[in-house]
PDB file of C-alpha atoms in Angstrom:
ATOM      1  CA  UNK A 585      10.350  -1.158  12.490  1.00  0.00           C
ATOM      2  CA  UNK A 586       9.867  -3.926   9.965  1.00  0.00           C
ATOM      3  CA  UNK A 587      10.728  -2.586   6.539  1.00  0.00           C
ATOM      4  CA  UNK A 588       8.806  -4.427   3.850  1.00  0.00           C
ATOM      5  CA  UNK A 589      10.243  -2.350   1.039  1.00  0.00           C
ATOM      6  CA  UNK A 590      13.427  -0.335   1.442  1.00  0.00           C
ATOM      7  CA  UNK A 591      12.676   1.816  -1.610  1.00  0.00           C
ATOM      8  CA  UNK A 592      12.420   4.938   0.551  1.00  0.00           C
ATOM      9  CA  UNK A 593      15.330   4.326   2.903  1.00  0.00           C
ATOM     10  CA  UNK A 594      17.070   7.652   3.444  1.00  0.00           C
ATOM     11  CA  UNK A 595      14.264   9.556   1.726  1.00  0.00           C
ATOM     12  CA  UNK A 596      11.801  12.109   3.100  1.00  0.00           C
ATOM     13  CA  UNK A 597       8.072  11.997   2.325  1.00  0.00           C
ATOM     14  CA  UNK A 598       5.519  14.776   2.902  1.00  0.00           C
ATOM     15  CA  UNK A 599       1.883  13.619   3.370  1.00  0.00           C
ATOM     16  CA  UNK A 600      -1.110  15.966   3.532  1.00  0.00           C
ATOM     17  CA  UNK A 601      -4.225  14.775   5.322  1.00  0.00           C
ATOM     18  CA  UNK A 602      -1.968  12.549   7.434  1.00  0.00           C
ATOM     19  CA  UNK A 603      -4.121  12.792  10.562  1.00  0.00           C
ATOM     20  CA  UNK A 604      -6.512  10.004   9.572  1.00  0.00           C
ATOM     21  CA  UNK A 605      -7.704   7.544   6.946  1.00  0.00           C
ATOM     22  CA  UNK A 606      -5.801   7.191   3.687  1.00  0.00           C
ATOM     23  CA  UNK A 607      -3.292   9.879   4.697  1.00  0.00           C
ATOM     24  CA  UNK A 608      -2.433   8.097   7.945  1.00  0.00           C
ATOM     25  CA  UNK A 609      -2.149   4.724   6.203  1.00  0.00           C
ATOM     26  CA  UNK A 610       0.074   6.211   3.486  1.00  0.00           C
ATOM     27  CA  UNK A 611       2.313   7.953   6.024  1.00  0.00           C
ATOM     28  CA  UNK A 612       2.779   4.694   7.947  1.00  0.00           C
ATOM     29  CA  UNK A 613       3.508   2.881   4.659  1.00  0.00           C
ATOM     30  CA  UNK A 614       6.177   5.447   3.727  1.00  0.00           C
ATOM     31  CA  UNK A 615       7.754   4.935   7.163  1.00  0.00           C
ATOM     32  CA  UNK A 616       7.667   1.154   6.794  1.00  0.00           C
ATOM     33  CA  UNK A 617       9.451   1.596   3.471  1.00  0.00           C
ATOM     34  CA  UNK A 618      12.224   3.482   5.275  1.00  0.00           C
ATOM     35  CA  UNK A 619      11.234   7.129   4.778  1.00  0.00           C
ATOM     36  CA  UNK A 620      11.268   9.847   7.367  1.00  0.00           C
ATOM     37  CA  UNK A 621       7.763  11.295   7.144  1.00  0.00           C
ATOM     38  CA  UNK A 622       6.474  14.863   7.471  1.00  0.00           C
ATOM     39  CA  UNK A 623       2.823  14.715   8.506  1.00  0.00           C
ATOM     40  CA  UNK A 624       0.592  17.652   7.531  1.00  0.00           C
ATOM     41  CA  UNK A 625      -2.984  17.995   8.777  1.00  0.00           C
ATOM     42  CA  UNK A 626      -5.376  20.426  10.497  1.00  0.00           C
ATOM     43  CA  UNK A 627      -6.089  17.983  13.330  1.00  0.00           C
ATOM     44  CA  UNK A 628      -3.537  18.122  16.170  1.00  0.00           C
ATOM     45  CA  UNK A 629      -4.969  14.947  17.717  1.00  0.00           C
ATOM     46  CA  UNK A 630      -4.806  13.092  14.400  1.00  0.00           C
ATOM     47  CA  UNK A 631      -1.233  14.243  13.813  1.00  0.00           C
ATOM     48  CA  UNK A 632      -0.146  13.086  17.263  1.00  0.00           C
ATOM     49  CA  UNK A 633      -1.717   9.665  16.725  1.00  0.00           C
ATOM     50  CA  UNK A 634      -0.117   9.167  13.295  1.00  0.00           C
ATOM     51  CA  UNK A 635       3.270  10.289  14.630  1.00  0.00           C
ATOM     52  CA  UNK A 636       2.874   7.916  17.601  1.00  0.00           C
ATOM     53  CA  UNK A 637       2.133   4.975  15.305  1.00  0.00           C
ATOM     54  CA  UNK A 638       5.214   5.702  13.202  1.00  0.00           C
ATOM     55  CA  UNK A 639       7.525   6.355  16.141  1.00  0.00           C
ATOM     56  CA  UNK A 640       6.346   3.336  18.141  1.00  0.00           C
ATOM     57  CA  UNK A 641       7.251   1.222  15.121  1.00  0.00           C
ATOM     58  CA  UNK A 642      10.738   2.765  15.050  1.00  0.00           C
ATOM     59  CA  UNK A 643      10.230   5.358  12.314  1.00  0.00           C
ATOM     60  CA  UNK A 644      10.761   9.115  12.289  1.00  0.00           C
ATOM     61  CA  UNK A 645       7.821  11.496  11.970  1.00  0.00           C
ATOM     62  CA  UNK A 646       7.433  15.257  12.035  1.00  0.00           C
ATOM     63  CA  UNK A 647       3.919  16.531  12.850  1.00  0.00           C
ATOM     64  CA  UNK A 648       3.076  19.832  11.158  1.00  0.00           C
ATOM     65  CA  UNK A 649      -0.177  21.723  11.691  1.00  0.00           C
ATOM     66  CA  UNK A 650      -1.226  22.699   8.185  1.00  0.00           C
ATOM     67  CA  UNK A 651      -4.399  23.879   6.470  1.00  0.00           C
ATOM     68  CA  UNK A 652      -3.784  23.210   2.772  1.00  0.00           C
ATOM     69  CA  UNK A 653      -6.151  26.028   1.818  1.00  0.00           C
ATOM     70  CA  UNK A 654      -3.565  28.454   3.250  1.00  0.00           C
ATOM     71  CA  UNK A 655      -0.463  29.043   1.139  1.00  0.00           C
ATOM     72  CA  UNK A 656       1.328  30.361   4.219  1.00  0.00           C
ATOM     73  CA  UNK A 657       0.581  27.141   6.141  1.00  0.00           C
ATOM     74  CA  UNK A 658       1.778  25.019   3.227  1.00  0.00           C
ATOM     75  CA  UNK A 659       4.963  27.037   2.767  1.00  0.00           C
ATOM     76  CA  UNK A 660       5.656  26.853   6.502  1.00  0.00           C
ATOM     77  CA  UNK A 661       5.078  23.078   6.601  1.00  0.00           C
ATOM     78  CA  UNK A 662       7.375  22.493   3.637  1.00  0.00           C
ATOM     79  CA  UNK A 663      10.042  24.770   5.087  1.00  0.00           C
ATOM     80  CA  UNK A 664       9.739  22.897   8.394  1.00  0.00           C
ATOM     81  CA  UNK A 665      10.151  19.583   6.586  1.00  0.00           C
ATOM     82  CA  UNK A 666      13.344  20.652   4.832  1.00  0.00           C
ATOM     83  CA  UNK A 667      14.662  22.318   7.996  1.00  0.00           C
ATOM     84  CA  UNK A 668      14.089  19.160  10.067  1.00  0.00           C
ATOM     85  CA  UNK A 669      15.079  16.512   7.524  1.00  0.00           C
ATOM     86  CA  UNK A 670      17.333  18.406   5.109  1.00  0.00           C
ATOM     87  CA  UNK A 671      15.464  17.368   1.961  1.00  0.00           C
ATOM     88  CA  UNK A 672      12.158  16.406   0.374  1.00  0.00           C
ATOM     89  CA  UNK A 673      11.904  13.411  -1.961  1.00  0.00           C
ATOM     90  CA  UNK A 674       8.228  12.483  -2.207  1.00  0.00           C
ATOM     91  CA  UNK A 675       4.853  14.039  -1.556  1.00  0.00           C
ATOM     92  CA  UNK A 676       1.402  12.503  -1.300  1.00  0.00           C
ATOM     93  CA  UNK A 677      -1.366  15.073  -1.850  1.00  0.00           C
ATOM     94  CA  UNK A 678      -4.183  13.551   0.141  1.00  0.00           C
ATOM     95  CA  UNK A 679      -5.964  16.328   2.042  1.00  0.00           C
ATOM     96  CA  UNK A 680      -9.620  16.716   1.186  1.00  0.00           C
ATOM     97  CA  UNK A 681     -13.078  17.225   2.580  1.00  0.00           C
ATOM     98  CA  UNK A 682     -16.179  15.110   2.395  1.00  0.00           C
ATOM     99  CA  UNK A 683     -19.542  16.454   1.469  1.00  0.00           C
ATOM    100  CA  UNK A 684     -22.980  14.886   1.650  1.00  0.00           C
ATOM    101  CA  UNK A 685     -24.110  13.665  -1.748  1.00  0.00           C
ATOM    102  CA  UNK A 686     -26.804  15.933  -3.157  1.00  0.00           C
ATOM    103  CA  UNK A 687     -27.783  17.567  -6.439  1.00  0.00           C
ATOM    104  CA  UNK A 688     -25.354  20.297  -7.535  1.00  0.00           C
ATOM    105  CA  UNK A 689     -28.144  22.872  -7.604  1.00  0.00           C
ATOM    106  CA  UNK A 690     -28.627  22.323  -3.856  1.00  0.00           C
ATOM    107  CA  UNK A 691     -25.004  22.998  -2.910  1.00  0.00           C
ATOM    108  CA  UNK A 692     -24.575  26.371  -1.211  1.00  0.00           C
ATOM    109  CA  UNK A 693     -21.742  28.732  -2.175  1.00  0.00           C
ATOM    110  CA  UNK A 694     -19.892  28.233   1.132  1.00  0.00           C
ATOM    111  CA  UNK A 695     -19.973  24.453   0.590  1.00  0.00           C
ATOM    112  CA  UNK A 696     -18.519  24.854  -2.933  1.00  0.00           C
ATOM    113  CA  UNK A 697     -15.825  27.184  -1.604  1.00  0.00           C
ATOM    114  CA  UNK A 698     -14.856  24.725   1.146  1.00  0.00           C
ATOM    115  CA  UNK A 699     -14.553  21.760  -1.226  1.00  0.00           C
ATOM    116  CA  UNK A 700     -12.778  23.659  -3.994  1.00  0.00           C
ATOM    117  CA  UNK A 701     -10.498  25.411  -1.477  1.00  0.00           C
ATOM    118  CA  UNK A 702      -8.832  22.119  -0.569  1.00  0.00           C
ATOM    119  CA  UNK A 703      -6.399  21.817  -3.429  1.00  0.00           C
ATOM    120  CA  UNK A 704      -3.158  20.437  -2.028  1.00  0.00           C
ATOM    121  CA  UNK A 705      -1.692  19.671  -5.433  1.00  0.00           C
ATOM    122  CA  UNK A 706      -2.182  23.177  -6.736  1.00  0.00           C
ATOM    123  CA  UNK A 707      -1.508  25.156  -3.561  1.00  0.00           C
ATOM    124  CA  UNK A 708       1.501  23.218  -2.382  1.00  0.00           C
ATOM    125  CA  UNK A 709       2.960  21.908  -5.631  1.00  0.00           C
ATOM    126  CA  UNK A 710       4.556  25.156  -6.630  1.00  0.00           C
ATOM    127  CA  UNK A 711       6.098  25.530  -3.160  1.00  0.00           C
ATOM    128  CA  UNK A 712       7.197  21.911  -3.037  1.00  0.00           C
ATOM    129  CA  UNK A 713       9.165  21.738  -6.271  1.00  0.00           C
ATOM    130  CA  UNK A 714      11.983  24.096  -5.170  1.00  0.00           C
ATOM    131  CA  UNK A 715      12.358  22.086  -1.932  1.00  0.00           C
ATOM    132  CA  UNK A 716      12.649  18.697  -3.607  1.00  0.00           C
ATOM    133  CA  UNK A 717      15.650  16.671  -4.554  1.00  0.00           C
ATOM    134  CA  UNK A 718      16.350  16.210  -8.258  1.00  0.00           C
ATOM    135  CA  UNK A 719      14.348  12.992  -8.582  1.00  0.00           C
ATOM    136  CA  UNK A 720      11.358  13.833  -6.379  1.00  0.00           C
ATOM    137  CA  UNK A 721       7.989  12.169  -6.864  1.00  0.00           C
ATOM    138  CA  UNK A 722       4.715  14.013  -6.377  1.00  0.00           C
ATOM    139  CA  UNK A 723       1.597  11.888  -6.051  1.00  0.00           C
ATOM    140  CA  UNK A 724      -1.928  13.269  -5.791  1.00  0.00           C
ATOM    141  CA  UNK A 725      -4.405  10.993  -4.052  1.00  0.00           C
ATOM    142  CA  UNK A 726      -7.403  12.124  -6.081  1.00  0.00           C
ATOM    143  CA  UNK A 727      -8.164  10.527  -9.453  1.00  0.00           C
ATOM    144  CA  UNK A 728      -9.503  13.940 -10.442  1.00  0.00           C
ATOM    145  CA  UNK A 729      -6.286  15.730  -9.494  1.00  0.00           C
ATOM    146  CA  UNK A 730      -4.673  18.163 -11.857  1.00  0.00           C
ATOM    147  CA  UNK A 731      -1.446  16.134 -12.138  1.00  0.00           C
ATOM    148  CA  UNK A 732      -0.802  12.596 -13.371  1.00  0.00           C
ATOM    149  CA  UNK A 733      -0.831   9.942 -10.622  1.00  0.00           C
ATOM    150  CA  UNK A 734       2.957   9.976 -10.319  1.00  0.00           C
ATOM    151  CA  UNK A 735       5.035  12.789 -11.660  1.00  0.00           C
ATOM    152  CA  UNK A 736       8.807  13.101 -11.760  1.00  0.00           C
ATOM    153  CA  UNK A 737      10.164  16.526 -11.022  1.00  0.00           C
ATOM    154  CA  UNK A 738      13.589  17.644 -12.075  1.00  0.00           C
ATOM    155  CA  UNK A 739      15.166  20.865 -10.890  1.00  0.00           C
ATOM    156  CA  UNK A 740      17.518  22.709 -13.172  1.00  0.00           C
TER     157      UNK A 740
END
């Protein structure tokens, strides 16, 4: 694997929504920077493809089936990450859903619930902090996220 930036050598990154798009690209970028990458997504096919891309390039990936609307899934994925890699140094909160653009008054309750239910920063953040190393970085992908774009976390 060609490492363009060794900033994450020896580190472990956790990426939600890693089965496609921005999540996949971010996971591959973490691997290129030297990180071992835990891939979390609902799509088994997407996870396999992202893991294949990382592994074919010489990186290490761990594919974890995870629905970020389920605290149990998130806890299990984070526990699996620490069990497999021994640590957690960075997290990229990317999981989300797309919705057709339409007036708010036309959005049905189940559509609201589905969009609002995907909250990787809120659901997984509180489970992630105890698993992190002292200088972990948490990074939400959304500009509307409830945390600053990059946040240092220190454990006491």
